[in-house]
Amino acid sequence: MASSLALVALLLVSCAVVAAAATKYTVGDTSGWAMGADYTTWASDKKFKMGDTLVFNYAGGAHSVDEVSAADYAACTASNALQSDSSGTTTVTLKTAGKHYFICGIAGHCSNGMKLVVDVAAASPAPAPKAPSTTPTTPSTTPATPASPGTSSGLTPTTPATVLAPPAKQSAGAAGLRAGSWAMLGLAGLAAVQLGLF
């Protein structure tokens, strides 16, 4: 149960790191998606990765954003578009690695430069979390003996007889969890001795 919770926590942290690392790009920056912009130069210094978003801003109805195949990109045709929008603001999330091709589907616009290709890199894995220390911390399990007459505490600690340790071969995550269990066992034993149960 505890190891399942640790795994879920690790997955949530990994997702949060990936989500936090995504970048939102406004295509063409202040020029937007319009005639006369150089989208090859605009994309040349950017490193697109999975999870990033492209935001196309343009005059709705005057332009469109069509994601097309490499062949349709080269031919400037949107007849077989993978997806198309002409609302004026189009947001595309880059979900897969590889090249993605976008054109304006209005006649003559693509051939006059309203075309964009982005090369999307696979998402880099989140950095591995540090493994918990495999050296268990064991609290003192020193049994107590009754104090000599006239002392106020009533109990005096003595030297521990045995120190408990977890099994030697375990994964880092399991060792950390087991060490906590051993520590709790040690505390319970100390409390039992203090209460005179042993």
mmCIF file of C-alpha atoms in Angstrom:
data_model
loop_
_atom_site.group_PDB
_atom_site.id
_atom_site.type_symbol
_atom_site.label_atom_id
_atom_site.label_comp_id
_atom_site.label_asym_id
_atom_site.label_seq_id
_atom_site.Cartn_x
_atom_site.Cartn_y
_atom_site.Cartn_z
ATOM 1 C CA MET A 1 0.000 0.000 0.000
ATOM 2 C CA ALA A 2 2.712 2.486 0.993
ATOM 3 C CA SER A 3 4.782 1.649 -2.093
ATOM 4 C CA SER A 4 1.696 2.218 -4.283
ATOM 5 C CA LEU A 5 1.208 5.648 -2.740
ATOM 6 C CA ALA A 6 4.862 6.477 -3.343
ATOM 7 C CA LEU A 7 4.514 5.460 -7.000
ATOM 8 C CA VAL A 8 1.393 7.611 -7.459
ATOM 9 C CA ALA A 9 3.191 10.580 -5.874
ATOM 10 C CA LEU A 10 6.165 10.077 -8.209
ATOM 11 C CA LEU A 11 3.885 9.979 -11.258
ATOM 12 C CA LEU A 12 2.093 13.167 -10.189
ATOM 13 C CA VAL A 13 5.384 14.982 -9.707
ATOM 14 C CA SER A 14 6.598 13.795 -13.118
ATOM 15 C CA CYS A 15 3.422 15.036 -14.801
ATOM 16 C CA ALA A 16 3.659 18.362 -13.035
ATOM 17 C CA VAL A 17 7.250 18.804 -14.185
ATOM 18 C CA VAL A 18 6.361 18.040 -17.803
ATOM 19 C CA ALA A 19 3.315 20.329 -17.686
ATOM 20 C CA ALA A 20 5.302 23.116 -16.107
ATOM 21 C CA ALA A 21 8.002 22.793 -18.773
ATOM 22 C CA ALA A 22 5.605 23.295 -21.735
ATOM 23 C CA THR A 23 6.028 26.529 -23.699
ATOM 24 C CA LYS A 24 3.329 28.625 -25.357
ATOM 25 C CA TYR A 25 4.465 30.108 -28.687
ATOM 26 C CA THR A 26 2.585 32.899 -30.465
ATOM 27 C CA VAL A 27 3.188 32.160 -34.139
ATOM 28 C CA GLY A 28 4.808 35.152 -35.822
ATOM 29 C CA ASP A 29 5.062 36.945 -32.457
ATOM 30 C CA THR A 30 3.503 40.445 -32.866
ATOM 31 C CA SER A 31 2.927 39.937 -36.623
ATOM 32 C CA GLY A 32 0.653 36.994 -35.943
ATOM 33 C CA TRP A 33 -0.516 34.653 -38.700
ATOM 34 C CA ALA A 34 -0.555 37.049 -41.643
ATOM 35 C CA MET A 35 0.738 37.678 -45.143
ATOM 36 C CA GLY A 36 4.310 38.978 -45.363
ATOM 37 C CA ALA A 37 5.719 37.259 -42.266
ATOM 38 C CA ASP A 38 8.736 34.948 -42.541
ATOM 39 C CA TYR A 39 7.711 31.852 -40.572
ATOM 40 C CA THR A 40 10.831 29.880 -41.512
ATOM 41 C CA THR A 41 13.003 32.470 -39.761
ATOM 42 C CA TRP A 42 10.513 32.756 -36.877
ATOM 43 C CA ALA A 43 10.697 28.982 -36.192
ATOM 44 C CA SER A 44 14.450 28.615 -36.797
ATOM 45 C CA ASP A 45 15.620 29.564 -33.289
ATOM 46 C CA LYS A 46 12.906 27.718 -31.380
ATOM 47 C CA LYS A 47 13.114 24.268 -29.842
ATOM 48 C CA PHE A 48 9.604 22.830 -29.974
ATOM 49 C CA LYS A 49 8.803 19.847 -27.778
ATOM 50 C CA MET A 50 5.807 17.669 -27.034
ATOM 51 C CA GLY A 51 3.293 19.505 -24.853
ATOM 52 C CA ASP A 52 4.144 22.953 -26.242
ATOM 53 C CA THR A 53 1.339 24.990 -27.792
ATOM 54 C CA LEU A 54 1.219 27.153 -30.891
ATOM 55 C CA VAL A 55 -1.184 30.096 -30.850
ATOM 56 C CA PHE A 56 -2.132 31.487 -34.245
ATOM 57 C CA ASN A 57 -3.660 35.006 -34.098
ATOM 58 C CA TYR A 58 -5.255 36.313 -37.305
ATOM 59 C CA ALA A 59 -8.326 37.998 -38.734
ATOM 60 C CA GLY A 60 -11.105 35.388 -38.519
ATOM 61 C CA GLY A 61 -12.478 34.468 -41.942
ATOM 62 C CA ALA A 62 -9.613 36.227 -43.735
ATOM 63 C CA HIS A 63 -7.182 33.379 -43.026
ATOM 64 C CA SER A 64 -7.210 29.804 -41.812
ATOM 65 C CA VAL A 65 -4.859 27.451 -40.027
ATOM 66 C CA ASP A 66 -4.710 24.046 -41.669
ATOM 67 C CA GLU A 67 -2.463 21.248 -40.441
ATOM 68 C CA VAL A 68 -1.478 19.220 -43.482
ATOM 69 C CA SER A 69 0.835 16.420 -44.619
ATOM 70 C CA ALA A 70 4.351 17.115 -45.916
ATOM 71 C CA ALA A 71 3.143 16.571 -49.503
ATOM 72 C CA ASP A 72 0.196 18.982 -49.080
ATOM 73 C CA TYR A 73 2.538 21.507 -47.466
ATOM 74 C CA ALA A 74 4.854 21.375 -50.492
ATOM 75 C CA ALA A 75 1.860 21.660 -52.879
ATOM 76 C CA CYS A 76 0.137 24.367 -50.747
ATOM 77 C CA THR A 77 -3.141 22.463 -50.715
ATOM 78 C CA ALA A 78 -5.523 22.158 -47.779
ATOM 79 C CA SER A 79 -8.016 19.767 -49.409
ATOM 80 C CA ASN A 80 -6.889 16.881 -47.150
ATOM 81 C CA ALA A 81 -6.193 18.906 -43.983
ATOM 82 C CA LEU A 82 -5.665 16.921 -40.801
ATOM 83 C CA GLN A 83 -7.370 19.762 -38.926
ATOM 84 C CA SER A 84 -8.566 23.215 -39.931
ATOM 85 C CA ASP A 85 -9.769 26.378 -38.190
ATOM 86 C CA SER A 86 -10.626 29.920 -39.301
ATOM 87 C CA SER A 87 -11.958 31.395 -36.036
ATOM 88 C CA GLY A 88 -9.273 34.081 -35.633
ATOM 89 C CA THR A 89 -7.444 32.439 -32.725
ATOM 90 C CA THR A 90 -6.280 28.862 -33.124
ATOM 91 C CA THR A 91 -4.371 26.992 -30.442
ATOM 92 C CA VAL A 92 -2.614 23.774 -31.377
ATOM 93 C CA THR A 93 -1.030 21.514 -28.745
ATOM 94 C CA LEU A 94 1.962 19.627 -30.111
ATOM 95 C CA LYS A 95 1.141 16.100 -28.941
ATOM 96 C CA THR A 96 3.503 14.059 -31.090
ATOM 97 C CA ALA A 97 7.182 14.248 -31.982
ATOM 98 C CA GLY A 98 8.236 14.893 -35.564
ATOM 99 C CA LYS A 99 7.443 17.517 -38.176
ATOM 100 C CA HIS A 100 4.098 19.323 -38.170
ATOM 101 C CA TYR A 101 3.035 21.323 -41.229
ATOM 102 C CA PHE A 102 0.662 24.308 -41.196
ATOM 103 C CA ILE A 103 -0.603 26.442 -44.054
ATOM 104 C CA CYS A 104 -3.239 29.074 -44.642
ATOM 105 C CA GLY A 105 -5.911 27.395 -46.771
ATOM 106 C CA ILE A 106 -7.092 30.629 -48.447
ATOM 107 C CA ALA A 107 -6.154 30.609 -52.155
ATOM 108 C CA GLY A 108 -2.739 32.184 -52.799
ATOM 109 C CA HIS A 109 -1.827 32.738 -49.142
ATOM 110 C CA CYS A 110 0.357 29.634 -48.681
ATOM 111 C CA SER A 111 2.257 30.278 -51.923
ATOM 112 C CA ASN A 112 2.910 33.815 -50.641
ATOM 113 C CA GLY A 113 4.552 32.548 -47.444
ATOM 114 C CA MET A 114 1.737 31.714 -45.002
ATOM 115 C CA LYS A 115 3.188 28.327 -44.186
ATOM 116 C CA LEU A 116 4.992 26.959 -41.173
ATOM 117 C CA VAL A 117 6.799 23.748 -40.375
ATOM 118 C CA VAL A 118 7.788 22.925 -36.806
ATOM 119 C CA ASP A 119 10.002 20.029 -35.806
ATOM 120 C CA VAL A 120 8.841 18.713 -32.431
ATOM 121 C CA ALA A 121 11.307 16.887 -30.200
ATOM 122 C CA ALA A 122 10.146 14.112 -27.931
ATOM 123 C CA ALA A 123 9.521 15.244 -24.365
ATOM 124 C CA SER A 124 12.616 14.792 -22.267
ATOM 125 C CA PRO A 125 12.047 12.640 -19.218
ATOM 126 C CA ALA A 126 11.659 14.404 -15.904
ATOM 127 C CA PRO A 127 14.774 14.297 -13.776
ATOM 128 C CA ALA A 128 14.812 11.236 -11.563
ATOM 129 C CA PRO A 129 13.968 12.001 -7.964
ATOM 130 C CA LYS A 130 16.744 11.509 -5.453
ATOM 131 C CA ALA A 131 16.602 8.084 -3.875
ATOM 132 C CA PRO A 132 16.020 8.123 -0.159
ATOM 133 C CA SER A 133 18.973 7.242 2.017
ATOM 134 C CA THR A 134 19.351 3.508 2.498
ATOM 135 C CA THR A 135 20.985 3.981 5.865
ATOM 136 C CA PRO A 136 18.211 3.470 8.397
ATOM 137 C CA THR A 137 18.013 5.689 11.410
ATOM 138 C CA THR A 138 17.131 3.599 14.412
ATOM 139 C CA PRO A 139 16.115 5.313 17.618
ATOM 140 C CA SER A 140 17.620 4.122 20.844
ATOM 141 C CA THR A 141 15.865 1.045 22.171
ATOM 142 C CA THR A 142 17.595 1.105 25.509
ATOM 143 C CA PRO A 143 15.582 -0.697 28.139
ATOM 144 C CA ALA A 144 15.184 1.058 31.435
ATOM 145 C CA THR A 145 15.698 -0.322 34.889
ATOM 146 C CA PRO A 146 14.216 0.973 38.088
ATOM 147 C CA ALA A 147 16.253 3.767 39.631
ATOM 148 C CA SER A 148 17.908 3.476 42.940
ATOM 149 C CA PRO A 149 15.863 4.642 45.872
ATOM 150 C CA GLY A 150 15.720 8.397 46.306
ATOM 151 C CA THR A 151 15.861 9.394 42.560
ATOM 152 C CA SER A 152 12.962 11.298 41.081
ATOM 153 C CA SER A 153 12.704 9.823 37.574
ATOM 154 C CA GLY A 154 12.057 6.284 38.656
ATOM 155 C CA LEU A 155 13.837 4.877 35.553
ATOM 156 C CA THR A 156 17.459 4.841 34.441
ATOM 157 C CA PRO A 157 18.449 3.876 30.856
ATOM 158 C CA THR A 158 20.910 1.045 30.286
ATOM 159 C CA THR A 159 22.941 -0.067 27.273
ATOM 160 C CA PRO A 160 20.911 -1.504 24.340
ATOM 161 C CA ALA A 161 21.183 -5.246 23.833
ATOM 162 C CA THR A 162 20.197 -5.472 20.133
ATOM 163 C CA VAL A 163 19.756 -2.920 17.344
ATOM 164 C CA LEU A 164 17.237 -3.924 14.695
ATOM 165 C CA ALA A 165 18.102 -3.382 11.020
ATOM 166 C CA PRO A 166 16.124 -3.928 7.806
ATOM 167 C CA PRO A 167 17.032 -6.710 5.346
ATOM 168 C CA ALA A 168 20.114 -5.894 3.244
ATOM 169 C CA LYS A 169 18.852 -6.284 -0.364
ATOM 170 C CA GLN A 170 16.016 -3.906 -1.293
ATOM 171 C CA SER A 171 15.304 -1.239 -3.837
ATOM 172 C CA ALA A 172 16.047 2.316 -2.725
ATOM 173 C CA GLY A 173 12.350 3.170 -2.388
ATOM 174 C CA ALA A 174 11.520 0.062 -0.388
ATOM 175 C CA ALA A 175 14.530 0.547 1.890
ATOM 176 C CA GLY A 176 13.383 4.047 2.775
ATOM 177 C CA LEU A 177 9.906 2.822 3.577
ATOM 178 C CA ARG A 178 11.193 -0.121 5.602
ATOM 179 C CA ALA A 179 13.543 2.090 7.627
ATOM 180 C CA GLY A 180 10.547 4.143 8.714
ATOM 181 C CA SER A 181 8.772 0.971 9.803
ATOM 182 C CA TRP A 182 11.793 -0.142 11.810
ATOM 183 C CA ALA A 183 12.015 3.277 13.452
ATOM 184 C CA MET A 184 8.357 3.055 14.485
ATOM 185 C CA LEU A 185 8.948 -0.439 15.872
ATOM 186 C CA GLY A 186 11.885 0.898 17.885
ATOM 187 C CA LEU A 187 9.765 3.723 19.283
ATOM 188 C CA ALA A 188 6.977 1.302 20.190
ATOM 189 C CA GLY A 189 9.471 -0.938 21.965
ATOM 190 C CA LEU A 190 10.914 1.995 23.874
ATOM 191 C CA ALA A 191 7.439 3.091 24.949
ATOM 192 C CA ALA A 192 6.595 -0.453 26.072
ATOM 193 C CA VAL A 193 9.781 -0.618 28.152
ATOM 194 C CA GLN A 194 9.069 2.800 29.669
ATOM 195 C CA LEU A 195 5.556 1.682 30.606
ATOM 196 C CA GLY A 196 6.947 -1.440 32.226
ATOM 197 C CA LEU A 197 5.319 -3.872 29.788
ATOM 198 C CA PHE A 198 8.618 -5.757 29.371
#
